[in-house]
Amino acid sequence: MRVTCPNCCETYPIDAGFADDDGKRLAALFAEFEPVLGRAVISYLRLFKPAKSSLRTQRAIRVVQDLLDLVRIGTVCRDERGCLRRPAPSTVWASGIEQMLAAPGKLTLPLQNHHYLRSVVFGLADQVDAAAERSRETAARSGVRSTPAPRETPLQSQLKWLDSQHELGLLTDEQLADEQRKARITFGASTA
């Protein structure tokens, strides 16, 4: 079976795209994304392409893996130094990518990391969170009662954040265990 490349319009055998190990790895990473986000990430990879050469498959794998790690967390922060995080489902990440692709003139290409995307996604997630807050306030003023979603305790939030740092390779197993122990002491293990 032959397929047509959406970028260059060349046709090639479908199995040729997955002939080498790197191609298989890249395909496996894309399989983990929701379809709407996967399509956006394919276009997003163009922003990492060097000006006078093509994007190497190994570099594409690193870019996609790093992005997948960010998406898996389920929340986003503007940068890792701050602790303000907002819920960020796949649809918000896809919207952030589409927003970046719509205005490529604002970007210095090729991109080196996902910092600008995180900033864009944080802004979108913040807007969604603000709209939800306005909705709750309006409902409260009108006397409509809704069942609030169970809130995460500070300990659960800190443990989730530590796990994400460990998954990103920023904490070793020993550091993770030590930080979890400190969090349980700080926030009290009974609140978990």
mmCIF file with all atom_site columns, C-alpha atoms in Angstrom:
data_model
loop_
_atom_site.group_PDB
_atom_site.id
_atom_site.type_symbol
_atom_site.label_atom_id
_atom_site.label_alt_id
_atom_site.label_comp_id
_atom_site.label_asym_id
_atom_site.label_entity_id
_atom_site.label_seq_id
_atom_site.pdbx_PDB_ins_code
_atom_site.Cartn_x
_atom_site.Cartn_y
_atom_site.Cartn_z
_atom_site.occupancy
_atom_site.B_iso_or_equiv
_atom_site.pdbx_formal_charge
_atom_site.auth_seq_id
_atom_site.auth_comp_id
_atom_site.auth_asym_id
_atom_site.auth_atom_id
_atom_site.pdbx_PDB_model_num
ATOM 1   C CA . MET A 1 1   ? 0.000   0.000  0.000  1.00 0.00 ? 1   MET A CA 1
ATOM 2   C CA . ARG A 1 2   ? 1.270   3.456  -0.893 1.00 0.00 ? 2   ARG A CA 1
ATOM 3   C CA . VAL A 1 3   ? 0.493   6.666  0.994  1.00 0.00 ? 3   VAL A CA 1
ATOM 4   C CA . THR A 1 4   ? 1.060   10.328 0.158  1.00 0.00 ? 4   THR A CA 1
ATOM 5   C CA . CYS A 1 5   ? 3.082   12.593 2.425  1.00 0.00 ? 5   CYS A CA 1
ATOM 6   C CA . PRO A 1 6   ? 0.884   15.568 3.476  1.00 0.00 ? 6   PRO A CA 1
ATOM 7   C CA . ASN A 1 7   ? 3.927   17.879 3.489  1.00 0.00 ? 7   ASN A CA 1
ATOM 8   C CA . CYS A 1 8   ? 5.785   17.118 0.268  1.00 0.00 ? 8   CYS A CA 1
ATOM 9   C CA . CYS A 1 9   ? 3.067   15.212 -1.690 1.00 0.00 ? 9   CYS A CA 1
ATOM 10  C CA . GLU A 1 10  ? 5.451   12.346 -2.511 1.00 0.00 ? 10  GLU A CA 1
ATOM 11  C CA . THR A 1 11  ? 4.069   8.818  -2.406 1.00 0.00 ? 11  THR A CA 1
ATOM 12  C CA . TYR A 1 12  ? 5.889   6.025  -0.641 1.00 0.00 ? 12  TYR A CA 1
ATOM 13  C CA . PRO A 1 13  ? 5.135   2.536  0.733  1.00 0.00 ? 13  PRO A CA 1
ATOM 14  C CA . ILE A 1 14  ? 3.501   2.808  4.153  1.00 0.00 ? 14  ILE A CA 1
ATOM 15  C CA . ASP A 1 15  ? 5.919   0.319  5.689  1.00 0.00 ? 15  ASP A CA 1
ATOM 16  C CA . ALA A 1 16  ? 8.889   2.497  4.615  1.00 0.00 ? 16  ALA A CA 1
ATOM 17  C CA . GLY A 1 17  ? 7.904   5.055  7.226  1.00 0.00 ? 17  GLY A CA 1
ATOM 18  C CA . PHE A 1 18  ? 8.353   2.460  9.948  1.00 0.00 ? 18  PHE A CA 1
ATOM 19  C CA . ALA A 1 19  ? 11.316  0.543  8.533  1.00 0.00 ? 19  ALA A CA 1
ATOM 20  C CA . ASP A 1 20  ? 13.917  1.669  11.051 1.00 0.00 ? 20  ASP A CA 1
ATOM 21  C CA . ASP A 1 21  ? 13.821  1.547  14.830 1.00 0.00 ? 21  ASP A CA 1
ATOM 22  C CA . ASP A 1 22  ? 13.636  5.328  15.199 1.00 0.00 ? 22  ASP A CA 1
ATOM 23  C CA . GLY A 1 23  ? 10.601  5.474  12.891 1.00 0.00 ? 23  GLY A CA 1
ATOM 24  C CA . LYS A 1 24  ? 8.903   2.782  14.970 1.00 0.00 ? 24  LYS A CA 1
ATOM 25  C CA . ARG A 1 25  ? 9.694   4.650  18.189 1.00 0.00 ? 25  ARG A CA 1
ATOM 26  C CA . LEU A 1 26  ? 8.314   7.897  16.812 1.00 0.00 ? 26  LEU A CA 1
ATOM 27  C CA . ALA A 1 27  ? 5.133   6.154  15.636 1.00 0.00 ? 27  ALA A CA 1
ATOM 28  C CA . ALA A 1 28  ? 4.697   4.553  19.072 1.00 0.00 ? 28  ALA A CA 1
ATOM 29  C CA . LEU A 1 29  ? 4.974   7.973  20.735 1.00 0.00 ? 29  LEU A CA 1
ATOM 30  C CA . PHE A 1 30  ? 2.339   9.442  18.429 1.00 0.00 ? 30  PHE A CA 1
ATOM 31  C CA . ALA A 1 31  ? 0.036   6.530  19.256 1.00 0.00 ? 31  ALA A CA 1
ATOM 32  C CA . GLU A 1 32  ? -0.069  7.759  22.869 1.00 0.00 ? 32  GLU A CA 1
ATOM 33  C CA . PHE A 1 33  ? -1.565  11.132 21.923 1.00 0.00 ? 33  PHE A CA 1
ATOM 34  C CA . GLU A 1 34  ? -5.262  11.729 21.481 1.00 0.00 ? 34  GLU A CA 1
ATOM 35  C CA . PRO A 1 35  ? -5.926  12.125 17.726 1.00 0.00 ? 35  PRO A CA 1
ATOM 36  C CA . VAL A 1 36  ? -6.563  15.894 17.813 1.00 0.00 ? 36  VAL A CA 1
ATOM 37  C CA . LEU A 1 37  ? -3.321  16.483 19.696 1.00 0.00 ? 37  LEU A CA 1
ATOM 38  C CA . GLY A 1 38  ? -1.351  14.026 17.553 1.00 0.00 ? 38  GLY A CA 1
ATOM 39  C CA . ARG A 1 39  ? -2.313  15.914 14.384 1.00 0.00 ? 39  ARG A CA 1
ATOM 40  C CA . ALA A 1 40  ? -1.316  19.210 15.982 1.00 0.00 ? 40  ALA A CA 1
ATOM 41  C CA . VAL A 1 41  ? 2.036   17.796 17.129 1.00 0.00 ? 41  VAL A CA 1
ATOM 42  C CA . ILE A 1 42  ? 2.884   16.713 13.574 1.00 0.00 ? 42  ILE A CA 1
ATOM 43  C CA . SER A 1 43  ? 2.574   20.345 12.474 1.00 0.00 ? 43  SER A CA 1
ATOM 44  C CA . TYR A 1 44  ? 4.316   21.567 15.650 1.00 0.00 ? 44  TYR A CA 1
ATOM 45  C CA . LEU A 1 45  ? 7.423   19.538 14.747 1.00 0.00 ? 45  LEU A CA 1
ATOM 46  C CA . ARG A 1 46  ? 7.966   21.876 11.784 1.00 0.00 ? 46  ARG A CA 1
ATOM 47  C CA . LEU A 1 47  ? 8.803   24.632 14.269 1.00 0.00 ? 47  LEU A CA 1
ATOM 48  C CA . PHE A 1 48  ? 11.862  22.606 15.384 1.00 0.00 ? 48  PHE A CA 1
ATOM 49  C CA . LYS A 1 49  ? 13.224  22.060 11.862 1.00 0.00 ? 49  LYS A CA 1
ATOM 50  C CA . PRO A 1 50  ? 16.610  23.706 11.257 1.00 0.00 ? 50  PRO A CA 1
ATOM 51  C CA . ALA A 1 51  ? 16.570  26.335 8.488  1.00 0.00 ? 51  ALA A CA 1
ATOM 52  C CA . LYS A 1 52  ? 18.879  24.573 6.036  1.00 0.00 ? 52  LYS A CA 1
ATOM 53  C CA . SER A 1 53  ? 18.314  20.915 6.795  1.00 0.00 ? 53  SER A CA 1
ATOM 54  C CA . SER A 1 54  ? 15.610  18.482 7.755  1.00 0.00 ? 54  SER A CA 1
ATOM 55  C CA . LEU A 1 55  ? 14.598  17.501 11.268 1.00 0.00 ? 55  LEU A CA 1
ATOM 56  C CA . ARG A 1 56  ? 16.443  14.349 12.303 1.00 0.00 ? 56  ARG A CA 1
ATOM 57  C CA . THR A 1 57  ? 14.254  11.520 13.528 1.00 0.00 ? 57  THR A CA 1
ATOM 58  C CA . GLN A 1 58  ? 16.188  11.285 16.820 1.00 0.00 ? 58  GLN A CA 1
ATOM 59  C CA . ARG A 1 59  ? 15.525  14.989 17.478 1.00 0.00 ? 59  ARG A CA 1
ATOM 60  C CA . ALA A 1 60  ? 11.837  14.532 16.610 1.00 0.00 ? 60  ALA A CA 1
ATOM 61  C CA . ILE A 1 61  ? 11.668  11.646 19.091 1.00 0.00 ? 61  ILE A CA 1
ATOM 62  C CA . ARG A 1 62  ? 13.156  13.826 21.857 1.00 0.00 ? 62  ARG A CA 1
ATOM 63  C CA . VAL A 1 63  ? 10.778  16.696 21.082 1.00 0.00 ? 63  VAL A CA 1
ATOM 64  C CA . VAL A 1 64  ? 7.705   14.439 21.029 1.00 0.00 ? 64  VAL A CA 1
ATOM 65  C CA . GLN A 1 65  ? 8.774   12.517 24.165 1.00 0.00 ? 65  GLN A CA 1
ATOM 66  C CA . ASP A 1 66  ? 9.328   15.757 26.114 1.00 0.00 ? 66  ASP A CA 1
ATOM 67  C CA . LEU A 1 67  ? 5.934   17.064 25.006 1.00 0.00 ? 67  LEU A CA 1
ATOM 68  C CA . LEU A 1 68  ? 4.223   13.782 25.871 1.00 0.00 ? 68  LEU A CA 1
ATOM 69  C CA . ASP A 1 69  ? 5.752   13.977 29.362 1.00 0.00 ? 69  ASP A CA 1
ATOM 70  C CA . LEU A 1 70  ? 4.323   17.477 29.807 1.00 0.00 ? 70  LEU A CA 1
ATOM 71  C CA . VAL A 1 71  ? 0.859   16.452 28.583 1.00 0.00 ? 71  VAL A CA 1
ATOM 72  C CA . ARG A 1 72  ? 0.737   13.329 30.784 1.00 0.00 ? 72  ARG A CA 1
ATOM 73  C CA . ILE A 1 73  ? 1.030   15.436 33.941 1.00 0.00 ? 73  ILE A CA 1
ATOM 74  C CA . GLY A 1 74  ? -2.468  16.795 33.282 1.00 0.00 ? 74  GLY A CA 1
ATOM 75  C CA . THR A 1 75  ? -1.591  20.252 34.539 1.00 0.00 ? 75  THR A CA 1
ATOM 76  C CA . VAL A 1 76  ? 0.585   23.062 33.249 1.00 0.00 ? 76  VAL A CA 1
ATOM 77  C CA . CYS A 1 77  ? 2.632   25.828 34.826 1.00 0.00 ? 77  CYS A CA 1
ATOM 78  C CA . ARG A 1 78  ? 4.162   28.810 33.097 1.00 0.00 ? 78  ARG A CA 1
ATOM 79  C CA . ASP A 1 79  ? 7.619   27.633 34.190 1.00 0.00 ? 79  ASP A CA 1
ATOM 80  C CA . GLU A 1 80  ? 8.879   25.102 36.717 1.00 0.00 ? 80  GLU A CA 1
ATOM 81  C CA . ARG A 1 81  ? 10.132  27.746 39.155 1.00 0.00 ? 81  ARG A CA 1
ATOM 82  C CA . GLY A 1 82  ? 6.576   28.726 40.070 1.00 0.00 ? 82  GLY A CA 1
ATOM 83  C CA . CYS A 1 83  ? 4.097   26.352 41.594 1.00 0.00 ? 83  CYS A CA 1
ATOM 84  C CA . LEU A 1 84  ? 0.873   27.751 40.160 1.00 0.00 ? 84  LEU A CA 1
ATOM 85  C CA . ARG A 1 85  ? -0.529  24.972 38.008 1.00 0.00 ? 85  ARG A CA 1
ATOM 86  C CA . ARG A 1 86  ? -3.707  24.833 35.937 1.00 0.00 ? 86  ARG A CA 1
ATOM 87  C CA . PRO A 1 87  ? -5.550  21.767 34.629 1.00 0.00 ? 87  PRO A CA 1
ATOM 88  C CA . ALA A 1 88  ? -4.512  21.176 31.015 1.00 0.00 ? 88  ALA A CA 1
ATOM 89  C CA . PRO A 1 89  ? -6.225  18.382 29.091 1.00 0.00 ? 89  PRO A CA 1
ATOM 90  C CA . SER A 1 90  ? -5.039  17.365 25.615 1.00 0.00 ? 90  SER A CA 1
ATOM 91  C CA . THR A 1 91  ? -7.506  19.712 23.934 1.00 0.00 ? 91  THR A CA 1
ATOM 92  C CA . VAL A 1 92  ? -5.893  22.732 25.607 1.00 0.00 ? 92  VAL A CA 1
ATOM 93  C CA . TRP A 1 93  ? -2.435  21.576 24.449 1.00 0.00 ? 93  TRP A CA 1
ATOM 94  C CA . ALA A 1 94  ? -3.777  21.155 20.896 1.00 0.00 ? 94  ALA A CA 1
ATOM 95  C CA . SER A 1 95  ? -5.290  24.655 21.027 1.00 0.00 ? 95  SER A CA 1
ATOM 96  C CA . GLY A 1 96  ? -1.989  26.066 22.240 1.00 0.00 ? 96  GLY A CA 1
ATOM 97  C CA . ILE A 1 97  ? -0.116  24.445 19.363 1.00 0.00 ? 97  ILE A CA 1
ATOM 98  C CA . GLU A 1 98  ? -2.677  25.710 16.847 1.00 0.00 ? 98  GLU A CA 1
ATOM 99  C CA . GLN A 1 99  ? -2.348  29.221 18.287 1.00 0.00 ? 99  GLN A CA 1
ATOM 100 C CA . MET A 1 100 ? 1.445   29.080 17.878 1.00 0.00 ? 100 MET A CA 1
ATOM 101 C CA . LEU A 1 101 ? 1.150   27.780 14.310 1.00 0.00 ? 101 LEU A CA 1
ATOM 102 C CA . ALA A 1 102 ? -1.272  30.583 13.436 1.00 0.00 ? 102 ALA A CA 1
ATOM 103 C CA . ALA A 1 103 ? 1.305   33.255 14.305 1.00 0.00 ? 103 ALA A CA 1
ATOM 104 C CA . PRO A 1 104 ? 4.761   31.834 13.448 1.00 0.00 ? 104 PRO A CA 1
ATOM 105 C CA . GLY A 1 105 ? 6.172   35.351 12.948 1.00 0.00 ? 105 GLY A CA 1
ATOM 106 C CA . LYS A 1 106 ? 6.219   35.821 16.731 1.00 0.00 ? 106 LYS A CA 1
ATOM 107 C CA . LEU A 1 107 ? 8.587   32.874 17.139 1.00 0.00 ? 107 LEU A CA 1
ATOM 108 C CA . THR A 1 108 ? 12.347  32.575 16.814 1.00 0.00 ? 108 THR A CA 1
ATOM 109 C CA . LEU A 1 109 ? 12.783  29.453 14.709 1.00 0.00 ? 109 LEU A CA 1
ATOM 110 C CA . PRO A 1 110 ? 13.852  26.770 15.077 1.00 0.00 ? 110 PRO A CA 1
ATOM 111 C CA . LEU A 1 111 ? 12.448  26.264 18.558 1.00 0.00 ? 111 LEU A CA 1
ATOM 112 C CA . GLN A 1 112 ? 14.818  24.700 21.063 1.00 0.00 ? 112 GLN A CA 1
ATOM 113 C CA . ASN A 1 113 ? 12.296  23.657 23.753 1.00 0.00 ? 113 ASN A CA 1
ATOM 114 C CA . HIS A 1 114 ? 8.645   23.803 24.812 1.00 0.00 ? 114 HIS A CA 1
ATOM 115 C CA . HIS A 1 115 ? 8.863   26.900 27.049 1.00 0.00 ? 115 HIS A CA 1
ATOM 116 C CA . TYR A 1 116 ? 6.828   29.160 24.770 1.00 0.00 ? 116 TYR A CA 1
ATOM 117 C CA . LEU A 1 117 ? 4.200   26.445 24.230 1.00 0.00 ? 117 LEU A CA 1
ATOM 118 C CA . ARG A 1 118 ? 3.897   25.963 27.999 1.00 0.00 ? 118 ARG A CA 1
ATOM 119 C CA . SER A 1 119 ? 3.346   29.691 28.390 1.00 0.00 ? 119 SER A CA 1
ATOM 120 C CA . VAL A 1 120 ? 0.633   29.703 25.701 1.00 0.00 ? 120 VAL A CA 1
ATOM 121 C CA . VAL A 1 121 ? -1.077  26.613 27.155 1.00 0.00 ? 121 VAL A CA 1
ATOM 122 C CA . PHE A 1 122 ? -0.934  28.106 30.653 1.00 0.00 ? 122 PHE A CA 1
ATOM 123 C CA . GLY A 1 123 ? -2.688  31.234 29.354 1.00 0.00 ? 123 GLY A CA 1
ATOM 124 C CA . LEU A 1 124 ? -5.410  29.144 27.715 1.00 0.00 ? 124 LEU A CA 1
ATOM 125 C CA . ALA A 1 125 ? -5.809  26.929 30.789 1.00 0.00 ? 125 ALA A CA 1
ATOM 126 C CA . ASP A 1 126 ? -6.006  30.034 32.960 1.00 0.00 ? 126 ASP A CA 1
ATOM 127 C CA . GLN A 1 127 ? -8.838  31.382 30.766 1.00 0.00 ? 127 GLN A CA 1
ATOM 128 C CA . VAL A 1 128 ? -10.727 28.076 31.041 1.00 0.00 ? 128 VAL A CA 1
ATOM 129 C CA . ASP A 1 129 ? -10.215 28.052 34.809 1.00 0.00 ? 129 ASP A CA 1
ATOM 130 C CA . ALA A 1 130 ? -11.422 31.671 35.085 1.00 0.00 ? 130 ALA A CA 1
ATOM 131 C CA . ALA A 1 131 ? -14.541 30.874 33.037 1.00 0.00 ? 131 ALA A CA 1
ATOM 132 C CA . ALA A 1 132 ? -15.305 27.920 35.317 1.00 0.00 ? 132 ALA A CA 1
ATOM 133 C CA . GLU A 1 133 ? -14.864 30.171 38.344 1.00 0.00 ? 133 GLU A CA 1
ATOM 134 C CA . ARG A 1 134 ? -17.257 32.770 36.872 1.00 0.00 ? 134 ARG A CA 1
ATOM 135 C CA . SER A 1 135 ? -19.762 30.006 36.203 1.00 0.00 ? 135 SER A CA 1
ATOM 136 C CA . ARG A 1 136 ? -19.525 28.799 39.814 1.00 0.00 ? 136 ARG A CA 1
ATOM 137 C CA . GLU A 1 137 ? -19.919 32.343 41.107 1.00 0.00 ? 137 GLU A CA 1
ATOM 138 C CA . THR A 1 138 ? -22.966 32.971 38.902 1.00 0.00 ? 138 THR A CA 1
ATOM 139 C CA . ALA A 1 139 ? -24.516 29.713 40.062 1.00 0.00 ? 139 ALA A CA 1
ATOM 140 C CA . ALA A 1 140 ? -23.817 30.595 43.692 1.00 0.00 ? 140 ALA A CA 1
ATOM 141 C CA . ARG A 1 141 ? -25.418 34.040 43.304 1.00 0.00 ? 141 ARG A CA 1
ATOM 142 C CA . SER A 1 142 ? -28.510 32.588 41.652 1.00 0.00 ? 142 SER A CA 1
ATOM 143 C CA . GLY A 1 143 ? -28.917 30.032 44.429 1.00 0.00 ? 143 GLY A CA 1
ATOM 144 C CA . VAL A 1 144 ? -28.206 27.007 42.247 1.00 0.00 ? 144 VAL A CA 1
ATOM 145 C CA . ARG A 1 145 ? -26.307 24.438 44.215 1.00 0.00 ? 145 ARG A CA 1
ATOM 146 C CA . SER A 1 146 ? -23.937 22.075 42.572 1.00 0.00 ? 146 SER A CA 1
ATOM 147 C CA . THR A 1 147 ? -21.919 19.292 44.028 1.00 0.00 ? 147 THR A CA 1
ATOM 148 C CA . PRO A 1 148 ? -18.353 20.547 44.185 1.00 0.00 ? 148 PRO A CA 1
ATOM 149 C CA . ALA A 1 149 ? -15.648 18.318 42.823 1.00 0.00 ? 149 ALA A CA 1
ATOM 150 C CA . PRO A 1 150 ? -13.498 16.854 45.560 1.00 0.00 ? 150 PRO A CA 1
ATOM 151 C CA . ARG A 1 151 ? -10.475 19.073 46.054 1.00 0.00 ? 151 ARG A CA 1
ATOM 152 C CA . GLU A 1 152 ? -6.972  17.731 46.150 1.00 0.00 ? 152 GLU A CA 1
ATOM 153 C CA . THR A 1 153 ? -5.318  18.060 49.541 1.00 0.00 ? 153 THR A CA 1
ATOM 154 C CA . PRO A 1 154 ? -2.021  19.942 49.681 1.00 0.00 ? 154 PRO A CA 1
ATOM 155 C CA . LEU A 1 155 ? -0.262  16.625 50.327 1.00 0.00 ? 155 LEU A CA 1
ATOM 156 C CA . GLN A 1 156 ? -1.866  14.962 47.281 1.00 0.00 ? 156 GLN A CA 1
ATOM 157 C CA . SER A 1 157 ? -0.958  17.955 45.141 1.00 0.00 ? 157 SER A CA 1
ATOM 158 C CA . GLN A 1 158 ? 2.665   17.931 46.321 1.00 0.00 ? 158 GLN A CA 1
ATOM 159 C CA . LEU A 1 159 ? 2.985   14.151 45.822 1.00 0.00 ? 159 LEU A CA 1
ATOM 160 C CA . LYS A 1 160 ? 1.557   14.424 42.307 1.00 0.00 ? 160 LYS A CA 1
ATOM 161 C CA . TRP A 1 161 ? 4.011   17.202 41.473 1.00 0.00 ? 161 TRP A CA 1
ATOM 162 C CA . LEU A 1 162 ? 6.940   15.180 42.872 1.00 0.00 ? 162 LEU A CA 1
ATOM 163 C CA . ASP A 1 163 ? 5.892   12.183 40.744 1.00 0.00 ? 163 ASP A CA 1
ATOM 164 C CA . SER A 1 164 ? 5.841   14.382 37.643 1.00 0.00 ? 164 SER A CA 1
ATOM 165 C CA . GLN A 1 165 ? 9.333   15.681 38.432 1.00 0.00 ? 165 GLN A CA 1
ATOM 166 C CA . HIS A 1 166 ? 10.518  12.082 38.848 1.00 0.00 ? 166 HIS A CA 1
ATOM 167 C CA . GLU A 1 167 ? 8.951   11.073 35.513 1.00 0.00 ? 167 GLU A CA 1
ATOM 168 C CA . LEU A 1 168 ? 10.741  13.974 33.822 1.00 0.00 ? 168 LEU A CA 1
ATOM 169 C CA . GLY A 1 169 ? 14.026  12.707 35.271 1.00 0.00 ? 169 GLY A CA 1
ATOM 170 C CA . LEU A 1 170 ? 14.527  15.742 37.502 1.00 0.00 ? 170 LEU A CA 1
ATOM 171 C CA . LEU A 1 171 ? 14.489  13.609 40.672 1.00 0.00 ? 171 LEU A CA 1
ATOM 172 C CA . THR A 1 172 ? 16.222  10.289 41.273 1.00 0.00 ? 172 THR A CA 1
ATOM 173 C CA . ASP A 1 173 ? 14.415  7.455  43.070 1.00 0.00 ? 173 ASP A CA 1
ATOM 174 C CA . GLU A 1 174 ? 16.223  8.335  46.315 1.00 0.00 ? 174 GLU A CA 1
ATOM 175 C CA . GLN A 1 175 ? 15.434  12.037 45.987 1.00 0.00 ? 175 GLN A CA 1
ATOM 176 C CA . LEU A 1 176 ? 11.775  11.217 45.261 1.00 0.00 ? 176 LEU A CA 1
ATOM 177 C CA . ALA A 1 177 ? 11.499  9.038  48.371 1.00 0.00 ? 177 ALA A CA 1
ATOM 178 C CA . ASP A 1 178 ? 13.179  11.722 50.490 1.00 0.00 ? 178 ASP A CA 1
ATOM 179 C CA . GLU A 1 179 ? 10.951  14.512 49.129 1.00 0.00 ? 179 GLU A CA 1
ATOM 180 C CA . GLN A 1 180 ? 7.813   12.373 49.633 1.00 0.00 ? 180 GLN A CA 1
ATOM 181 C CA . ARG A 1 181 ? 8.836   11.758 53.253 1.00 0.00 ? 181 ARG A CA 1
ATOM 182 C CA . LYS A 1 182 ? 9.371   15.508 53.773 1.00 0.00 ? 182 LYS A CA 1
ATOM 183 C CA . ALA A 1 183 ? 5.989   16.299 52.207 1.00 0.00 ? 183 ALA A CA 1
ATOM 184 C CA . ARG A 1 184 ? 4.222   13.816 54.491 1.00 0.00 ? 184 ARG A CA 1
ATOM 185 C CA . ILE A 1 185 ? 5.868   15.435 57.500 1.00 0.00 ? 185 ILE A CA 1
ATOM 186 C CA . THR A 1 186 ? 5.097   18.982 56.290 1.00 0.00 ? 186 THR A CA 1
ATOM 187 C CA . PHE A 1 187 ? 1.466   18.391 55.263 1.00 0.00 ? 187 PHE A CA 1
ATOM 188 C CA . GLY A 1 188 ? 0.688   15.558 57.657 1.00 0.00 ? 188 GLY A CA 1
ATOM 189 C CA . ALA A 1 189 ? 0.157   11.998 56.422 1.00 0.00 ? 189 ALA A CA 1
ATOM 190 C CA . SER A 1 190 ? -3.409  11.981 57.753 1.00 0.00 ? 190 SER A CA 1
ATOM 191 C CA . THR A 1 191 ? -4.560  14.417 55.033 1.00 0.00 ? 191 THR A CA 1
ATOM 192 C CA . ALA A 1 192 ? -3.769  12.011 52.163 1.00 0.00 ? 192 ALA A CA 1
#
